[in-house]
PDB file of C-alpha atoms and ligand atoms in Angstrom:
ATOM      1  CA  MET S 759     131.390 123.605 121.368  1.00 82.00           C
ATOM      2  CA  ILE S 760     131.833 120.392 120.150  1.00 93.00           C
ATOM      3  CA  GLY S 761     135.726 120.494 120.282  1.00 94.00           C
ATOM      4  CA  GLU S 762     135.518 122.032 123.746  1.00 96.00           C
ATOM      5  CA  ALA S 763     133.342 119.416 125.649  1.00 98.00           C
ATOM      6  CA  THR S 764     134.571 116.372 127.796  1.00 98.00           C
ATOM      7  CA  ASP S 765     131.069 114.685 127.767  1.00 98.00           C
ATOM      8  CA  LEU S 766     128.291 114.211 125.227  1.00 98.00           C
ATOM      9  CA  VAL S 767     125.052 113.314 126.056  1.00 98.00           C
ATOM     10  CA  GLY S 768     122.454 112.819 122.717  1.00 96.00           C
ATOM     11  CA  TYR S 769     120.877 110.467 120.709  1.00 95.00           C
ATOM     12  CA  SER S 770     122.774 107.216 119.628  1.00 95.00           C
ATOM     13  CA  LEU S 771     122.489 108.272 115.303  1.00 93.00           C
ATOM     14  CA  TYR S 772     123.467 111.670 115.878  1.00 94.00           C
ATOM     15  CA  LEU S 773     126.450 111.031 118.463  1.00 96.00           C
ATOM     16  CA  ASP S 774     127.785 108.400 115.738  1.00 95.00           C
ATOM     17  CA  LEU S 775     127.611 111.033 113.174  1.00 93.00           C
ATOM     18  CA  LEU S 776     130.067 112.965 114.624  1.00 95.00           C
ATOM     19  CA  GLY S 777     132.574 110.677 113.707  1.00 95.00           C
ATOM     20  CA  PRO S 778     136.454 111.306 114.670  1.00 96.00           C
ATOM     21  CA  LEU S 779     134.768 114.557 116.815  1.00 96.00           C
ATOM     22  CA  ALA S 780     133.495 112.638 119.132  1.00 97.00           C
ATOM     23  CA  ARG S 781     136.792 110.284 119.969  1.00 96.00           C
ATOM     24  CA  GLY S 782     137.871 110.863 123.710  1.00 97.00           C
ATOM     25  CA  ARG S 783     135.205 112.347 124.840  1.00 98.00           C
ATOM     26  CA  THR S 784     132.481 110.515 127.486  1.00 98.00           C
ATOM     27  CA  ARG S 785     129.347 109.558 125.456  1.00 98.00           C
ATOM     28  CA  HIS S 786     125.960 109.666 127.137  1.00 97.00           C
ATOM     29  CA  ASP S 787     123.690 107.677 124.349  1.00 97.00           C
ATOM     30  CA  TYR S 788     120.290 107.633 124.047  1.00 95.00           C
ATOM     31  CA  ASP S 789     117.468 106.032 122.258  1.00 92.00           C
ATOM     32  CA  LEU S 790     115.393 108.495 120.262  1.00 87.00           C
ATOM     33  CA  GLY S 791     112.468 109.850 122.906  1.00 84.00           C
ATOM     34  CA  ALA S 792     113.650 109.687 126.236  1.00 85.00           C
ATOM     35  CA  GLU S 793     114.191 113.510 124.915  1.00 92.00           C
ATOM     36  CA  GLU S 794     113.215 115.087 129.136  1.00 93.00           C
ATOM     37  CA  ALA S 795     116.030 112.374 130.063  1.00 93.00           C
ATOM     38  CA  ARG S 796     118.581 112.949 127.845  1.00 95.00           C
ATOM     39  CA  VAL S 797     118.314 117.009 128.763  1.00 97.00           C
ATOM     40  CA  ARG S 798     118.649 116.853 132.344  1.00 96.00           C
ATOM     41  CA  ARG S 799     121.142 113.997 132.159  1.00 96.00           C
ATOM     42  CA  ALA S 800     123.453 117.510 130.695  1.00 98.00           C
ATOM     43  CA  MET S 801     122.486 119.782 132.601  1.00 97.00           C
ATOM     44  CA  GLU S 802     122.942 117.142 136.336  1.00 97.00           C
ATOM     45  CA  LEU S 803     126.329 116.492 134.788  1.00 98.00           C
ATOM     46  CA  ALA S 804     127.416 120.366 133.402  1.00 98.00           C
ATOM     47  CA  GLY S 805     125.983 120.486 137.048  1.00 97.00           C
ATOM     48  CA  GLU S 806     129.050 117.960 137.982  1.00 97.00           C
ATOM     49  CA  GLY S 807     131.352 120.703 137.034  1.00 98.00           C
ATOM     50  CA  LYS S 808     131.666 118.427 132.953  1.00 98.00           C
ATOM     51  CA  THR S 809     131.496 120.832 129.280  1.00 98.00           C
ATOM     52  CA  VAL S 810     128.954 118.701 128.220  1.00 98.00           C
ATOM     53  CA  ALA S 811     127.378 119.369 125.017  1.00 98.00           C
ATOM     54  CA  LEU S 812     123.992 118.396 124.507  1.00 98.00           C
ATOM     55  CA  VAL S 813     123.844 116.228 120.574  1.00 97.00           C
ATOM     56  CA  CYS S 814     120.787 117.290 118.595  1.00 95.00           C
ATOM     57  CA  SER S 815     120.257 117.537 114.426  1.00 94.00           C
ATOM     58  CA  GLY S 816     120.372 120.451 112.689  1.00 97.00           C
ATOM     59  CA  ASP S 817     119.795 124.374 114.884  1.00 98.00           C
ATOM     60  CA  ALA S 818     119.333 123.019 118.308  1.00 97.00           C
ATOM     61  CA  GLY S 819     116.601 126.282 118.812  1.00 97.00           C
ATOM     62  CA  ILE S 820     114.175 124.735 116.068  1.00 98.00           C
ATOM     63  CA  TYR S 821     111.889 121.762 117.190  1.00 96.00           C
ATOM     64  CA  ALA S 822     114.868 120.721 119.449  1.00 95.00           C
ATOM     65  CA  MET S 823     116.712 120.794 122.883  1.00 95.00           C
ATOM     66  CA  ALA S 824     117.429 123.749 123.393  1.00 97.00           C
ATOM     67  CA  THR S 825     113.907 124.581 124.048  1.00 96.00           C
ATOM     68  CA  LEU S 826     113.836 121.867 126.917  1.00 96.00           C
ATOM     69  CA  VAL S 827     116.593 123.019 128.858  1.00 97.00           C
ATOM     70  CA  PHE S 828     114.929 125.971 129.331  1.00 97.00           C
ATOM     71  CA  GLU S 829     111.864 124.762 130.397  1.00 96.00           C
ATOM     72  CA  LEU S 830     114.130 122.662 132.892  1.00 96.00           C
ATOM     73  CA  LEU S 831     115.256 125.988 134.072  1.00 96.00           C
ATOM     74  CA  ASP S 832     112.097 128.344 134.075  1.00 95.00           C
ATOM     75  CA  ASN S 833     109.575 124.970 135.937  1.00 89.00           C
ATOM     76  CA  GLY S 834     112.048 123.842 138.286  1.00 73.00           C
ATOM     77  CA  ASP S 835     112.829 120.431 139.481  1.00 86.00           C
ATOM     78  CA  LEU S 836     116.770 120.247 138.577  1.00 93.00           C
ATOM     79  CA  PRO S 837     119.388 119.668 141.441  1.00 94.00           C
ATOM     80  CA  ASP S 838     120.433 123.659 142.644  1.00 95.00           C
ATOM     81  CA  ALA S 839     124.073 122.672 140.488  1.00 97.00           C
ATOM     82  CA  ALA S 840     122.841 121.918 137.148  1.00 96.00           C
ATOM     83  CA  ARG S 841     120.068 125.093 138.188  1.00 95.00           C
ATOM     84  CA  ARG S 842     123.356 126.856 138.197  1.00 96.00           C
ATOM     85  CA  ILE S 843     125.155 126.096 135.312  1.00 97.00           C
ATOM     86  CA  ALA S 844     126.562 128.178 132.448  1.00 98.00           C
ATOM     87  CA  ILE S 845     124.457 127.973 129.262  1.00 98.00           C
ATOM     88  CA  GLU S 846     125.341 128.522 125.074  1.00 97.00           C
ATOM     89  CA  VAL S 847     123.322 127.677 122.632  1.00 97.00           C
ATOM     90  CA  SER S 848     125.474 126.930 118.835  1.00 96.00           C
ATOM     91  CA  PRO S 849     123.388 127.837 115.750  1.00 96.00           C
ATOM     92  CA  GLY S 850     122.823 124.981 113.303  1.00 96.00           C
ATOM     93  CA  ILE S 851     121.838 124.421 109.655  1.00 98.00           C
ATOM     94  CA  SER S 852     118.076 123.406 110.037  1.00 98.00           C
ATOM     95  CA  ALA S 853     116.734 121.100 107.906  1.00 98.00           C
ATOM     96  CA  LEU S 854     114.875 124.188 105.395  1.00 98.00           C
ATOM     97  CA  GLN S 855     118.192 125.371 105.279  1.00 98.00           C
ATOM     98  CA  ALA S 856     119.589 122.095 103.819  1.00 98.00           C
ATOM     99  CA  ALA S 857     116.919 121.714 101.559  1.00 98.00           C
ATOM    100  CA  ALA S 858     116.452 125.549 100.917  1.00 98.00           C
ATOM    101  CA  ALA S 859     120.277 125.477  99.333  1.00 98.00           C
ATOM    102  CA  ARG S 860     119.881 121.522  97.275  1.00 98.00           C
ATOM    103  CA  THR S 861     117.626 123.770  96.093  1.00 98.00           C
ATOM    104  CA  GLY S 862     117.614 127.017  94.937  1.00 98.00           C
ATOM    105  CA  ALA S 863     115.983 129.814  96.475  1.00 98.00           C
ATOM    106  CA  PRO S 864     112.998 129.108  97.485  1.00 98.00           C
ATOM    107  CA  LEU S 865     113.436 131.167 100.975  1.00 98.00           C
ATOM    108  CA  GLY S 866     113.306 134.332  98.978  1.00 97.00           C
ATOM    109  CA  HIS S 867     110.232 135.688 100.444  1.00 97.00           C
ATOM    110  CA  ASP S 868     108.354 135.678 102.989  1.00 98.00           C
ATOM    111  CA  PHE S 869     108.254 131.796 104.503  1.00 98.00           C
ATOM    112  CA  CYS S 870     107.351 129.964 108.223  1.00 98.00           C
ATOM    113  CA  THR S 871     107.457 126.628 109.299  1.00 98.00           C
ATOM    114  CA  ILE S 872     104.967 124.264 110.776  1.00 98.00           C
ATOM    115  CA  SER S 873     105.355 121.212 112.630  1.00 98.00           C
ATOM    116  CA  LEU S 874     102.645 119.108 111.654  1.00 98.00           C
ATOM    117  CA  SER S 875     103.233 116.427 115.199  1.00 96.00           C
ATOM    118  CA  ASP S 876     100.391 117.022 116.705  1.00 94.00           C
ATOM    119  CA  LEU S 877     101.771 115.021 120.456  1.00 90.00           C
ATOM    120  CA  LEU S 878     102.374 118.570 121.882  1.00 89.00           C
ATOM    121  CA  THR S 879     100.232 120.603 119.773  1.00 95.00           C
ATOM    122  CA  PRO S 880      96.647 119.921 119.098  1.00 97.00           C
ATOM    123  CA  TRP S 881      95.244 119.193 115.611  1.00 97.00           C
ATOM    124  CA  ASP S 882      93.008 122.149 115.539  1.00 97.00           C
ATOM    125  CA  VAL S 883      95.816 124.892 116.731  1.00 98.00           C
ATOM    126  CA  ILE S 884      97.969 122.910 113.397  1.00 98.00           C
ATOM    127  CA  GLU S 885      95.727 123.584 110.907  1.00 98.00           C
ATOM    128  CA  ALA S 886      95.127 126.884 112.216  1.00 98.00           C
ATOM    129  CA  ARG S 887      98.269 128.156 111.468  1.00 98.00           C
ATOM    130  CA  ILE S 888      98.311 126.371 108.154  1.00 98.00           C
ATOM    131  CA  GLN S 889      95.403 127.935 107.534  1.00 98.00           C
ATOM    132  CA  ALA S 890      96.762 130.991 107.966  1.00 98.00           C
ATOM    133  CA  ALA S 891      99.823 130.582 106.452  1.00 98.00           C
ATOM    134  CA  ALA S 892      97.580 129.203 103.309  1.00 98.00           C
ATOM    135  CA  GLU S 893      95.733 132.677 103.400  1.00 98.00           C
ATOM    136  CA  ALA S 894      99.160 134.866 103.995  1.00 98.00           C
ATOM    137  CA  ASP S 895     100.511 133.043 100.627  1.00 98.00           C
ATOM    138  CA  PHE S 896     103.965 132.388 102.831  1.00 98.00           C
ATOM    139  CA  VAL S 897     106.803 129.195 101.448  1.00 98.00           C
ATOM    140  CA  ILE S 898     105.639 126.818 104.113  1.00 99.00           C
ATOM    141  CA  ALA S 899     108.374 124.476 105.436  1.00 98.00           C
ATOM    142  CA  PHE S 900     106.327 121.194 107.129  1.00 98.00           C
ATOM    143  CA  TYR S 901     108.130 119.292 109.993  1.00 98.00           C
ATOM    144  CA  ASN S 902     107.729 116.008 110.595  1.00 97.00           C
ATOM    145  CA  PRO S 903     105.255 115.662 107.826  1.00 98.00           C
ATOM    146  CA  VAL S 904     104.710 112.372 108.948  1.00 96.00           C
ATOM    147  CA  SER S 905     105.650 109.766 112.088  1.00 93.00           C
ATOM    148  CA  LYS S 906     105.682 105.744 111.770  1.00 89.00           C
ATOM    149  CA  LYS S 907     102.327 106.078 113.584  1.00 90.00           C
ATOM    150  CA  ARG S 908     100.468 109.134 111.604  1.00 93.00           C
ATOM    151  CA  ARG S 909     100.126 109.700 107.909  1.00 92.00           C
ATOM    152  CA  THR S 910      96.873 112.057 107.632  1.00 95.00           C
ATOM    153  CA  GLN S 911      98.395 115.166 108.312  1.00 97.00           C
ATOM    154  CA  LEU S 912      99.923 116.544 105.126  1.00 98.00           C
ATOM    155  CA  ALA S 913      97.986 114.793 102.490  1.00 97.00           C
ATOM    156  CA  HIS S 914      95.474 117.197 104.780  1.00 97.00           C
ATOM    157  CA  ALA S 915      97.873 120.067 104.398  1.00 98.00           C
ATOM    158  CA  ARG S 916      98.355 119.585 100.775  1.00 98.00           C
ATOM    159  CA  ASP S 917      94.078 119.506  99.466  1.00 98.00           C
ATOM    160  CA  LEU S 918      94.422 122.647 102.926  1.00 98.00           C
ATOM    161  CA  LEU S 919      97.010 124.658 100.530  1.00 98.00           C
ATOM    162  CA  LEU S 920      95.431 123.994  96.610  1.00 98.00           C
ATOM    163  CA  ARG S 921      92.365 125.831  97.532  1.00 98.00           C
ATOM    164  CA  HIS S 922      94.390 128.894  98.201  1.00 97.00           C
ATOM    165  CA  ARG S 923      97.841 127.796  95.844  1.00 97.00           C
ATOM    166  CA  PRO S 924      98.005 126.472  91.958  1.00 98.00           C
ATOM    167  CA  ALA S 925      97.972 122.550  91.549  1.00 98.00           C
ATOM    168  CA  ASP S 926     101.640 123.296  89.864  1.00 98.00           C
ATOM    169  CA  THR S 927     102.807 125.432  92.844  1.00 98.00           C
ATOM    170  CA  PRO S 928     106.773 123.592  93.696  1.00 98.00           C
ATOM    171  CA  VAL S 929     107.194 121.910  96.217  1.00 98.00           C
ATOM    172  CA  ILE S 930     110.861 119.949  97.576  1.00 98.00           C
ATOM    173  CA  LEU S 931     111.089 117.122  99.285  1.00 98.00           C
ATOM    174  CA  ALA S 932     114.376 117.017 101.037  1.00 98.00           C
ATOM    175  CA  THR S 933     115.787 113.064 103.374  1.00 98.00           C
ATOM    176  CA  ASN S 934     118.271 112.203 104.954  1.00 97.00           C
ATOM    177  CA  LEU S 935     119.603 115.617 103.795  1.00 98.00           C
ATOM    178  CA  GLY S 936     123.650 115.969 104.806  1.00 95.00           C
ATOM    179  CA  ARG S 937     123.410 112.448 105.399  1.00 93.00           C
ATOM    180  CA  GLU S 938     123.567 109.215 103.309  1.00 93.00           C
ATOM    181  CA  GLY S 939     120.281 108.263 101.287  1.00 96.00           C
ATOM    182  CA  GLU S 940     119.990 111.827 100.894  1.00 98.00           C
ATOM    183  CA  SER S 941     117.158 111.942  98.928  1.00 98.00           C
ATOM    184  CA  VAL S 942     116.085 115.552  97.229  1.00 98.00           C
ATOM    185  CA  ARG S 943     112.660 115.945  94.844  1.00 98.00           C
ATOM    186  CA  ILE S 944     110.810 118.337  93.335  1.00 98.00           C
ATOM    187  CA  VAL S 945     106.884 117.594  92.671  1.00 98.00           C
ATOM    188  CA  GLU S 946     103.941 119.390  91.799  1.00 98.00           C
ATOM    189  CA  LEU S 947     101.211 120.154  94.995  1.00 98.00           C
ATOM    190  CA  ALA S 948      98.601 118.716  93.876  1.00 98.00           C
ATOM    191  CA  ALA S 949     100.790 115.901  92.762  1.00 98.00           C
ATOM    192  CA  LEU S 950     102.095 115.414  96.770  1.00 98.00           C
ATOM    193  CA  ASN S 951     102.582 112.350  97.271  1.00 97.00           C
ATOM    194  CA  ILE S 952     102.655 111.418 101.104  1.00 96.00           C
ATOM    195  CA  ASP S 953     104.232 107.322 100.211  1.00 95.00           C
ATOM    196  CA  ASP S 954     107.419 109.813  98.905  1.00 96.00           C
ATOM    197  CA  VAL S 955     108.072 111.431 102.539  1.00 98.00           C
ATOM    198  CA  ASP S 956     108.997 109.689 105.715  1.00 96.00           C
ATOM    199  CA  MET S 957     109.558 110.947 109.306  1.00 95.00           C
ATOM    200  CA  LEU S 958     113.333 112.610 108.531  1.00 96.00           C
ATOM    201  CA  THR S 959     111.693 114.607 105.458  1.00 98.00           C
ATOM    202  CA  VAL S 960     111.133 118.331 105.638  1.00 98.00           C
ATOM    203  CA  VAL S 961     108.243 119.748 103.180  1.00 98.00           C
ATOM    204  CA  ILE S 962     108.556 123.559 101.321  1.00 99.00           C
ATOM    205  CA  VAL S 963     105.735 123.940  99.577  1.00 98.00           C
ATOM    206  CA  GLY S 964     106.405 127.162  97.514  1.00 98.00           C
ATOM    207  CA  SER S 965     103.877 130.422  97.130  1.00 98.00           C
ATOM    208  CA  SER S 966     102.620 131.309  94.456  1.00 97.00           C
ATOM    209  CA  GLU S 967     104.643 133.422  93.094  1.00 97.00           C
ATOM    210  CA  SER S 968     107.352 130.625  94.142  1.00 98.00           C
ATOM    211  CA  ARG S 969     108.896 129.223  90.135  1.00 97.00           C
ATOM    212  CA  VAL S 970     110.541 126.412  88.290  1.00 98.00           C
ATOM    213  CA  VAL S 971     113.992 127.074  86.503  1.00 98.00           C
ATOM    214  CA  THR S 972     115.947 124.531  84.755  1.00 98.00           C
ATOM    215  CA  SER S 973     120.066 125.494  84.890  1.00 97.00           C
ATOM    216  CA  GLY S 974     122.354 125.627  81.567  1.00 97.00           C
ATOM    217  CA  GLU S 975     123.740 122.558  82.791  1.00 96.00           C
ATOM    218  CA  GLY S 976     119.733 120.992  82.697  1.00 97.00           C
ATOM    219  CA  ARG S 977     119.137 120.744  86.236  1.00 97.00           C
ATOM    220  CA  ARG S 978     116.177 121.966  88.455  1.00 98.00           C
ATOM    221  CA  PHE S 979     115.906 125.451  91.150  1.00 98.00           C
ATOM    222  CA  VAL S 980     113.642 126.188  92.650  1.00 98.00           C
ATOM    223  CA  TYR S 981     113.280 130.388  93.606  1.00 98.00           C
ATOM    224  CA  THR S 982     110.840 132.876  95.455  1.00 98.00           C
ATOM    225  CA  PRO S 983     110.990 136.295  93.507  1.00 97.00           C
ATOM    226  CA  ARG S 984     111.808 139.127  95.912  1.00 95.00           C
ATOM    227  CA  GLY S 985     109.067 140.300  95.333  1.00 84.00           C
ATOM    228  CA  TYR S 986     105.028 139.774  93.955  1.00 83.00           C
ATOM    229  CA  ALA S 987     105.379 140.842  90.398  1.00 78.00           C
ATOM    230  CA  GLY S 988     103.369 143.644  90.554  1.00 74.00           C
ATOM    231  CA  LYS S 989     105.647 145.576  92.487  1.00 76.00           C
ATOM    232  CA  ALA S 990     108.277 145.337  90.387  1.00 58.00           C
ATOM    233  CA  GLY S 991     108.129 148.147  88.738  1.00 53.00           C
ATOM    234  CA  SER S 992     107.175 150.151  90.773  1.00 47.00           C
ATOM    235  CA  ALA S 993     110.863 148.924  93.436  1.00 51.00           C
ATOM    236  CA  MET S 994     112.969 148.909  89.956  1.00 47.00           C
ATOM    237  CA  LYS S 995     111.673 153.036  89.925  1.00 50.00           C
ATOM    238  CA  ARG S 996     111.943 153.579  93.072  1.00 51.00           C
ATOM    239  CA  ASP S 997     115.955 152.176  92.983  1.00 55.00           C
ATOM    240  CA  ALA S 998     116.278 154.274  90.182  1.00 53.00           C
ATOM    241  CA  ALA S 999     115.209 157.527  91.785  1.00 48.00           C
ATOM    242  CA  GLU S1000     117.291 156.460  95.157  1.00 48.00           C
TER     243      GLU S1000
HETATM  244  C1  SAM O 729     112.311 117.441 115.903  1.00 86.62           C
HETATM  245  S1  SAM O 729     112.474 117.725 114.472  1.00 86.62           S
HETATM  246  C2  SAM O 729     114.101 118.696 114.610  1.00 86.62           C
HETATM  247  C3  SAM O 729     114.880 119.262 113.422  1.00 86.62           C
HETATM  248  C4  SAM O 729     116.030 120.294 113.382  1.00 86.62           C
HETATM  249  N1  SAM O 729     116.056 120.938 115.032  1.00 86.62           N
HETATM  250  C5  SAM O 729     116.194 121.156 112.895  1.00 86.62           C
HETATM  251  O1  SAM O 729     116.633 122.244 112.791  1.00 86.62           O
HETATM  252  O2  SAM O 729     116.288 120.497 111.244  1.00 86.62           O
HETATM  253  C6  SAM O 729     112.602 116.854 112.872  1.00 86.62           C
HETATM  254  C7  SAM O 729     112.274 116.847 111.865  1.00 86.62           C
HETATM  255  O3  SAM O 729     113.002 118.133 111.933  1.00 86.62           O
HETATM  256  C8  SAM O 729     113.464 117.379 109.666  1.00 86.62           C
HETATM  257  N2  SAM O 729     114.611 116.818 109.974  1.00 86.62           N
HETATM  258  C9  SAM O 729     115.112 116.718 110.292  1.00 86.62           C
HETATM  259  N3  SAM O 729     116.364 115.934 109.906  1.00 86.62           N
HETATM  260  C10 SAM O 729     116.313 116.360 108.759  1.00 86.62           C
HETATM  261  C11 SAM O 729     117.390 115.776 107.372  1.00 86.62           C
HETATM  262  N4  SAM O 729     118.599 115.009 107.628  1.00 86.62           N
HETATM  263  N5  SAM O 729     117.029 116.670 106.621  1.00 86.62           N
HETATM  264  C12 SAM O 729     115.756 116.047 106.498  1.00 86.62           C
HETATM  265  N6  SAM O 729     114.883 116.613 107.241  1.00 86.62           N
HETATM  266  C13 SAM O 729     115.229 116.815 108.878  1.00 86.62           C
HETATM  267  C14 SAM O 729     111.827 116.579 109.499  1.00 86.62           C
HETATM  268  O4  SAM O 729     111.039 117.313 108.768  1.00 86.62           O
HETATM  269  C15 SAM O 729     112.002 115.629 110.928  1.00 86.62           C
HETATM  270  O5  SAM O 729     110.864 115.120 111.008  1.00 86.62           O
END
């Protein structure tokens, strides 16, 4: 998709990260924030006949720009030409997939994602989701775990989860994935320290079944078995019977 674009719209850092792929295309750089302006501009440029790539990090449909395209289309307030454009969403590798691949297979059984940003979602809704995910024993990927002004939510989530899963539940802290300064750590839930997390970290908390295993080369991995221990015997019996 980027290979066909005449114009690129996005946060400057993301356009820089495109490297040689950005060459020969017109850049429309934006600062962090200004998201609606970015998306509107991309749609207007497409309405003027340009082939536009609206560039996001990870997957464009996961806490990202693709949603805003459809919100603008749905809520009106766009020039007619921008409303008639052809839209295509290209899949990307979301932070939780990149973090999972770096650390093994923590998403081997049911998981969910929760954004801890209360900018657009009330905290009591977020808290209710954490509670439900904790009770249902999902592996949970927390996006937007902290921001410069917001540091209490992750500690609250940790304390809530500790009521439902063991203190040594593995937690993955993956920061700057795929970029310079990438860091990936595996810690225990009870030892999860908010100061080890920044805005560019995705935090994956294992379920009560998630385990740490060390490979022959001495590397620690996290995995979540596909089934629950009590069920494994019967699953094997069923496989044998089929
Ligand atoms: C607005 S969301 C964007 C998510 C993105 N669309 C995706 O699919 O990964 C921003 C959050 O995603 C996570 N994130 C995005 N890029 C990351 C990266 N390179 N490394 C680790 N986490 C990242 C962080 O939790 C960050 O606070």
